[in-house]
Short mmCIF file of C-alpha atoms in Angstrom, two decimals:
data_model
loop_
_atom_site.label_atom_id
_atom_site.label_comp_id
_atom_site.label_asym_id
_atom_site.label_seq_id
_atom_site.Cartn_x
_atom_site.Cartn_y
_atom_site.Cartn_z
CA MET A 1 -33.69 20.10 -55.92
CA VAL A 2 -34.85 18.97 -59.18
CA GLU A 3 -35.45 15.38 -59.69
CA TRP A 4 -32.58 13.94 -62.22
CA ILE A 5 -33.82 12.07 -65.24
CA GLU A 6 -31.10 10.11 -66.66
CA PRO A 7 -30.58 10.44 -70.49
CA PRO A 8 -30.60 7.32 -72.63
CA LYS A 9 -27.28 6.04 -73.49
CA ARG A 10 -25.88 7.18 -76.50
CA GLU A 11 -25.40 4.44 -79.13
CA ARG A 12 -22.32 5.10 -81.45
CA LYS A 13 -23.20 4.32 -84.81
CA ALA A 14 -20.70 1.98 -86.30
CA ASN A 15 -19.23 2.91 -89.90
CA TYR A 16 -17.09 -0.22 -90.31
CA ALA A 17 -15.09 1.20 -92.98
CA VAL A 18 -14.08 4.15 -91.18
CA ASP A 19 -13.66 2.35 -87.70
CA ALA A 20 -11.29 -0.24 -89.34
CA TYR A 21 -9.06 2.27 -91.20
CA PHE A 22 -8.40 4.36 -87.88
CA ARG A 23 -8.22 1.54 -85.73
CA GLU A 24 -5.50 0.14 -87.70
CA ALA A 25 -3.85 3.52 -88.17
CA LEU A 26 -4.11 4.40 -84.43
CA ARG A 27 -3.18 0.71 -83.40
CA VAL A 28 -5.20 1.27 -80.39
CA SER A 29 -6.21 -2.46 -79.94
CA GLU A 30 -2.84 -4.00 -80.64
CA PRO A 31 -0.58 -3.06 -78.04
CA LYS A 32 1.37 -6.58 -78.02
CA VAL A 33 1.04 -7.27 -81.76
CA PRO A 34 3.99 -5.71 -84.10
CA LYS A 35 2.58 -2.91 -86.41
CA ALA A 36 1.33 -4.33 -89.74
CA PRO A 37 3.02 -2.87 -92.67
CA ARG A 38 1.29 -0.01 -94.52
CA PRO A 39 2.26 1.48 -98.10
CA PRO A 40 4.77 4.14 -97.87
CA LYS A 41 2.89 6.90 -99.78
CA GLN A 42 -0.56 6.66 -97.85
CA PRO A 43 -2.69 10.04 -97.80
CA ASN A 44 -2.52 11.55 -94.23
CA VAL A 45 -6.24 11.54 -93.54
CA GLN A 46 -7.96 12.24 -90.19
CA ASP A 47 -11.51 11.18 -88.59
CA PHE A 48 -12.09 14.73 -87.81
CA GLN A 49 -11.94 15.82 -91.61
CA PHE A 50 -14.97 13.87 -92.47
CA PHE A 51 -13.93 12.45 -95.81
CA PRO A 52 -16.62 10.42 -97.42
CA PRO A 53 -16.53 6.78 -96.14
CA ARG A 54 -16.05 5.03 -99.52
CA LEU A 55 -12.63 6.89 -99.61
CA PHE A 56 -11.70 4.50 -96.32
CA GLU A 57 -12.98 1.26 -98.29
CA LEU A 58 -10.58 2.29 -101.12
CA LEU A 59 -7.65 3.12 -98.79
CA GLU A 60 -8.29 -0.53 -97.04
CA LYS A 61 -8.44 -2.24 -100.17
CA GLU A 62 -5.01 -0.55 -101.10
CA ILE A 63 -3.54 -1.47 -97.80
CA LEU A 64 -4.42 -5.22 -98.07
CA TYR A 65 -2.99 -5.53 -101.75
CA TYR A 66 0.24 -3.83 -100.51
CA ARG A 67 0.46 -6.61 -97.69
CA LYS A 68 -0.31 -9.26 -100.23
CA THR A 69 2.71 -8.18 -102.40
CA ILE A 70 5.23 -8.34 -99.62
CA GLY A 71 4.07 -11.52 -98.43
CA TYR A 72 2.98 -10.36 -95.03
CA LYS A 73 1.52 -12.79 -92.52
CA VAL A 74 -0.93 -11.84 -89.90
CA PRO A 75 0.35 -12.88 -86.38
CA ARG A 76 -1.97 -13.82 -83.68
CA ASN A 77 -3.36 -11.12 -81.39
CA PRO A 78 -3.48 -12.65 -77.64
CA ASP A 79 -5.56 -9.71 -76.44
CA ILE A 80 -8.89 -10.55 -78.38
CA PRO A 81 -11.02 -13.66 -78.09
CA ASN A 82 -11.12 -16.59 -80.86
CA GLN A 83 -7.45 -15.20 -82.10
CA ALA A 84 -7.12 -18.10 -84.58
CA VAL A 85 -10.51 -17.43 -86.36
CA ALA A 86 -9.59 -13.66 -86.19
CA GLN A 87 -6.15 -14.44 -87.62
CA ARG A 88 -7.59 -16.52 -90.48
CA GLU A 89 -10.16 -13.95 -91.46
CA GLU A 90 -7.76 -11.29 -91.59
CA GLN A 91 -5.39 -13.53 -93.56
CA LYS A 92 -7.96 -14.30 -95.95
CA LYS A 93 -8.42 -10.73 -96.71
CA ILE A 94 -4.95 -10.09 -97.56
CA ASP A 95 -4.45 -13.50 -99.75
CA GLU A 96 -7.63 -12.40 -101.73
CA ALA A 97 -6.91 -8.82 -102.30
CA GLU A 98 -6.68 -7.11 -105.47
CA PRO A 99 -5.24 -3.63 -106.68
CA LEU A 100 -7.37 -0.75 -107.26
CA THR A 101 -8.58 -0.51 -110.88
CA PRO A 102 -7.79 2.58 -112.83
CA GLU A 103 -11.52 3.73 -112.30
CA GLU A 104 -10.90 3.44 -108.56
CA THR A 105 -7.83 4.91 -108.31
CA GLU A 106 -9.39 7.97 -110.09
CA GLU A 107 -12.38 7.80 -107.70
CA LYS A 108 -9.69 7.82 -104.62
CA GLU A 109 -8.22 10.70 -105.76
CA LYS A 110 -11.40 12.67 -106.10
CA LEU A 111 -12.62 11.56 -102.88
CA LEU A 112 -9.36 12.97 -101.18
CA THR A 113 -10.64 16.43 -102.10
CA GLN A 114 -14.01 16.14 -100.44
CA GLY A 115 -13.13 16.24 -96.69
CA PHE A 116 -12.30 19.22 -94.55
CA THR A 117 -8.73 19.28 -95.90
CA ASN A 118 -7.92 22.52 -94.54
CA TRP A 119 -9.03 21.72 -90.94
CA THR A 120 -6.18 20.93 -88.67
CA LYS A 121 -6.14 19.08 -85.27
CA ARG A 122 -5.98 22.50 -83.67
CA ASP A 123 -8.81 23.98 -85.49
CA PHE A 124 -10.87 21.02 -84.31
CA ASN A 125 -9.84 21.31 -80.68
CA GLN A 126 -10.91 24.72 -80.80
CA PHE A 127 -14.22 24.02 -82.44
CA VAL A 128 -14.78 21.39 -79.65
CA LYS A 129 -14.02 24.00 -76.77
CA ALA A 130 -16.08 26.52 -78.21
CA ASN A 131 -19.07 24.14 -78.31
CA GLU A 132 -18.09 23.51 -74.50
CA LYS A 133 -17.90 27.15 -73.84
CA TYR A 134 -21.15 28.51 -75.47
CA GLY A 135 -23.05 25.45 -76.49
CA ARG A 136 -23.81 23.76 -79.77
CA ASP A 137 -26.24 26.09 -81.18
CA ASP A 138 -24.32 29.29 -80.60
CA ILE A 139 -22.77 29.52 -84.03
CA ASP A 140 -21.50 33.03 -83.80
CA ASN A 141 -19.51 32.77 -80.78
CA ILE A 142 -17.95 29.43 -81.82
CA ALA A 143 -16.90 31.01 -85.10
CA ARG A 144 -15.12 33.67 -83.26
CA GLU A 145 -13.29 30.97 -81.20
CA VAL A 146 -11.77 29.13 -84.12
CA GLU A 147 -9.09 31.07 -85.51
CA GLY A 148 -8.38 31.44 -89.19
CA LYS A 149 -11.87 30.18 -90.09
CA SER A 150 -14.84 32.21 -91.44
CA PRO A 151 -18.36 32.13 -89.87
CA GLU A 152 -19.47 30.46 -93.16
CA GLU A 153 -16.76 27.61 -92.80
CA VAL A 154 -17.59 27.00 -89.16
CA MET A 155 -21.11 26.69 -89.75
CA GLU A 156 -20.47 24.25 -92.63
CA TYR A 157 -18.32 22.11 -90.50
CA SER A 158 -20.66 22.26 -87.61
CA ALA A 159 -23.68 20.87 -89.65
CA VAL A 160 -21.34 17.79 -90.87
CA PHE A 161 -20.08 17.34 -87.70
CA TRP A 162 -23.24 16.77 -85.76
CA GLU A 163 -24.30 14.78 -88.44
CA ARG A 164 -21.45 12.28 -88.58
CA CYS A 165 -19.98 12.92 -85.11
CA ASN A 166 -20.46 9.22 -84.46
CA GLU A 167 -17.63 8.37 -86.76
CA LEU A 168 -15.14 9.91 -84.59
CA GLN A 169 -13.08 7.58 -82.47
CA ASP A 170 -13.05 9.67 -79.25
CA ILE A 171 -16.98 10.55 -79.63
CA GLU A 172 -17.86 9.52 -76.22
CA LYS A 173 -14.94 11.63 -74.55
CA ILE A 174 -15.80 14.79 -76.89
CA MET A 175 -19.51 14.52 -76.41
CA ALA A 176 -18.85 14.12 -72.43
CA GLN A 177 -17.04 17.47 -72.66
CA ILE A 178 -19.40 19.24 -74.61
CA GLU A 179 -22.55 18.29 -72.72
CA ARG A 180 -20.68 19.29 -69.38
CA GLY A 181 -20.22 22.52 -70.81
CA GLU A 182 -23.78 22.86 -71.88
CA ALA A 183 -24.89 21.90 -68.42
CA ARG A 184 -22.93 24.72 -66.81
CA ILE A 185 -24.53 27.14 -69.11
CA GLN A 186 -27.98 25.90 -68.32
CA ARG A 187 -27.02 26.08 -64.57
CA ARG A 188 -25.98 29.81 -65.08
CA ILE A 189 -29.34 30.66 -66.86
CA SER A 190 -31.22 28.80 -63.80
CA ILE A 191 -29.26 30.82 -61.11
CA LYS A 192 -30.05 34.06 -63.04
CA LYS A 193 -33.69 33.28 -63.24
CA ALA A 194 -33.80 32.46 -59.69
CA LEU A 195 -31.99 35.87 -58.75
CA ASP A 196 -34.06 37.75 -60.85
CA ALA A 197 -37.28 36.26 -59.48
CA LYS A 198 -35.90 37.02 -55.83
CA ILE A 199 -34.91 40.46 -56.36
CA ALA A 200 -37.96 41.33 -58.33
CA ARG A 201 -40.33 40.81 -55.19
CA TYR A 202 -38.91 43.91 -53.49
CA LYS A 203 -39.06 47.56 -54.20
CA ALA A 204 -35.67 48.10 -52.14
CA PRO A 205 -33.84 44.88 -52.19
CA PHE A 206 -30.74 46.34 -50.58
CA HIS A 207 -32.87 46.97 -47.55
CA GLN A 208 -35.98 44.69 -47.51
CA LEU A 209 -34.69 41.39 -49.07
CA ARG A 210 -35.28 38.43 -46.81
CA ILE A 211 -33.77 35.02 -46.93
CA GLN A 212 -35.44 32.08 -45.66
CA TYR A 213 -32.71 30.35 -44.06
CA GLY A 214 -34.57 27.34 -42.50
CA THR A 215 -31.90 25.37 -40.43
CA SER A 216 -28.82 26.60 -42.62
CA LYS A 217 -28.20 29.98 -41.54
CA GLY A 218 -25.05 29.40 -40.07
CA LYS A 219 -23.30 31.38 -37.12
CA ASN A 220 -20.73 33.71 -39.10
CA TYR A 221 -22.74 35.82 -41.70
CA THR A 222 -25.35 38.46 -40.53
CA GLU A 223 -28.62 38.69 -42.55
CA GLU A 224 -27.44 42.12 -43.50
CA GLU A 225 -24.22 40.80 -45.05
CA ASP A 226 -25.94 38.11 -46.89
CA ARG A 227 -28.77 40.66 -48.31
CA PHE A 228 -25.47 42.84 -49.58
CA LEU A 229 -23.69 39.91 -50.93
CA ILE A 230 -26.90 38.64 -53.06
CA CYS A 231 -27.85 42.02 -53.90
CA MET A 232 -24.55 42.98 -55.36
CA LEU A 233 -23.85 39.73 -56.99
CA HIS A 234 -27.25 40.41 -58.96
CA LYS A 235 -26.39 43.74 -59.85
CA MET A 236 -22.81 42.94 -61.16
CA GLY A 237 -23.78 39.76 -63.14
CA PHE A 238 -22.92 36.73 -61.11
CA ASP A 239 -21.44 35.07 -64.27
CA ARG A 240 -19.07 37.70 -64.97
CA GLU A 241 -15.26 36.69 -64.91
CA ASN A 242 -13.59 37.55 -61.48
CA VAL A 243 -16.97 38.80 -60.16
CA TYR A 244 -16.31 37.32 -56.52
CA GLU A 245 -13.03 39.28 -56.64
CA GLU A 246 -14.90 42.43 -57.61
CA LEU A 247 -17.60 41.48 -54.94
CA ARG A 248 -14.64 41.53 -52.31
CA GLN A 249 -13.70 44.87 -53.26
CA CYS A 250 -17.26 46.26 -53.08
CA VAL A 251 -17.40 44.87 -49.51
CA ARG A 252 -14.31 46.46 -48.37
CA ASN A 253 -15.67 49.83 -49.86
CA ALA A 254 -19.03 49.58 -48.47
CA PRO A 255 -19.60 51.95 -45.52
CA GLN A 256 -21.76 49.83 -43.46
CA PHE A 257 -18.85 47.29 -43.12
CA ARG A 258 -16.11 49.57 -42.43
CA PHE A 259 -15.57 48.19 -38.69
CA ASP A 260 -17.00 44.49 -39.92
CA TRP A 261 -13.47 42.78 -39.83
CA PHE A 262 -14.71 39.61 -40.30
CA ILE A 263 -16.45 40.26 -43.72
CA LYS A 264 -13.83 42.60 -44.85
CA SER A 265 -11.25 39.63 -44.16
CA ARG A 266 -12.99 37.08 -46.24
CA THR A 267 -11.33 35.87 -49.61
CA ALA A 268 -12.92 35.79 -53.06
CA MET A 269 -13.43 31.97 -52.71
CA GLU A 270 -15.14 32.29 -49.23
CA PHE A 271 -17.44 34.76 -50.85
CA GLN A 272 -18.28 32.23 -53.73
CA ARG A 273 -18.94 29.60 -51.28
CA ARG A 274 -21.13 31.46 -49.36
CA CYS A 275 -22.91 32.99 -52.35
CA ASN A 276 -23.87 29.41 -53.51
CA THR A 277 -25.31 28.49 -50.30
CA LEU A 278 -27.57 31.49 -50.49
CA ILE A 279 -28.28 30.78 -54.21
CA SER A 280 -29.49 27.22 -53.08
CA LEU A 281 -31.68 28.61 -50.34
CA ILE A 282 -33.35 31.06 -52.82
CA GLU A 283 -33.91 28.46 -55.36
CA LYS A 284 -35.69 26.31 -52.82
CA GLU A 285 -37.74 29.23 -51.64
CA ASN A 286 -38.68 30.01 -55.35
CA MET A 287 -39.82 26.41 -55.91
CA GLU A 288 -41.85 26.27 -52.72
CA ILE A 289 -43.56 29.79 -53.59
CA GLU A 290 -44.31 28.27 -57.30
CA GLU A 291 -45.65 24.98 -55.84
CA ARG A 292 -48.23 27.12 -53.59
CA GLU A 293 -49.16 29.37 -56.36
CA ARG A 294 -50.02 26.12 -58.66
CA VAL A 295 -52.06 24.60 -55.90
CA GLU A 296 -53.79 27.89 -55.25
CA LYS A 297 -54.44 28.18 -59.09
CA LYS A 298 -55.76 24.69 -59.36
CA LYS A 299 -58.35 25.14 -56.17
CA ARG A 300 -59.42 28.30 -58.12
CA ALA A 301 -60.04 26.60 -61.38
CA THR A 302 -62.16 23.55 -59.61
CA LYS A 303 -64.05 25.57 -57.38
CA ILE A 304 -67.31 27.13 -58.82
CA PRO A 305 -68.86 29.82 -56.87
CA MET A 306 -72.56 28.90 -55.48
CA SER A 307 -74.07 31.86 -57.23
CA GLN A 308 -73.04 30.70 -60.47
CA LYS A 309 -73.99 27.06 -59.82
CA ARG A 310 -77.56 28.49 -58.94
CA LYS A 311 -77.68 30.44 -62.17
CA ALA A 312 -76.74 27.36 -64.18
CA GLU A 313 -79.48 25.29 -62.30
CA SER A 314 -82.00 27.90 -62.80
CA ALA A 315 -81.12 28.31 -66.55
CA THR A 316 -81.61 24.58 -66.97
CA GLU A 317 -85.04 24.54 -65.31
CA SER A 318 -86.12 27.39 -67.27
CA SER A 319 -85.36 25.98 -70.52
CA GLY A 320 -86.97 22.77 -69.49
CA LYS A 321 -90.06 24.35 -69.02
CA LYS A 322 -90.08 26.14 -72.30
CA ASP A 323 -89.48 22.68 -74.14
CA VAL A 324 -92.68 21.33 -72.28
CA LYS A 325 -94.85 24.24 -73.39
CA LYS A 326 -93.52 23.69 -76.92
CA VAL A 327 -94.43 20.09 -76.78
CA LYS A 328 -98.11 20.76 -75.35
CA SER A 329 -98.62 23.55 -78.23
#
């Protein structure tokens, strides 16, 4: 019902030191080429731990020098264009590699303490799922979902995550997951607002509520049944867990439906589908009412009563006569 405005395409900010390190570590771009050797005692660093980018420059330098010491020769990769040029460039890096200086080694050890070293992959996955469930701004609920982490730790991690998330290898997939969850949250807010507005128009909605069906009424459910479903859904809270199973139980216990075998035999899934249809009708009706109110308000704002117009004209004339008298005097 609402015109969709496509958001701009997200641009992934490239951090070449980080990207090169993890592309090499994951081997995602070299399925047909043998794995290049790495030093035996490399530290285990993960992209979601957000170490300083300088650390990856030093680790890459260490790896290149190790390959130089063992005489490693870069093979051609048939999966990339200009494989000969790429091979020469990579081999040149190895041939010209230098070992870490004592100062760089000390710097590396210091940088290894500056990431989120106590965050595991499990912690990270819980954090992402909590962002999907509650939205990125609900830090309190997100913190409760990440086991073993205090609210302060989650708050600190969240600030760095949203500042540097473009360094993650799977950022497109992660952001799509979070944005899908946030879209569901906004949809729930929109439905609640629509139901609140509809119910608020009636003093006794269980008896008075009317639905503008148009051509979408269908032949199975009566208006009394639809009215009961919408009013009970609003009363119980449509976003509660297992709400449609509870709604099914309410229908079975309702005295007005004790001989209505059709509605008493419906499943929770069928009630959910019917309520979704009714919510769409209510949203359409609310939009039409809002549009009519907007048009009427605009008309009232632009329309000046004749009496006010005459008063304005007479006031202008009288002020003009006073100005003429002053000039003559």
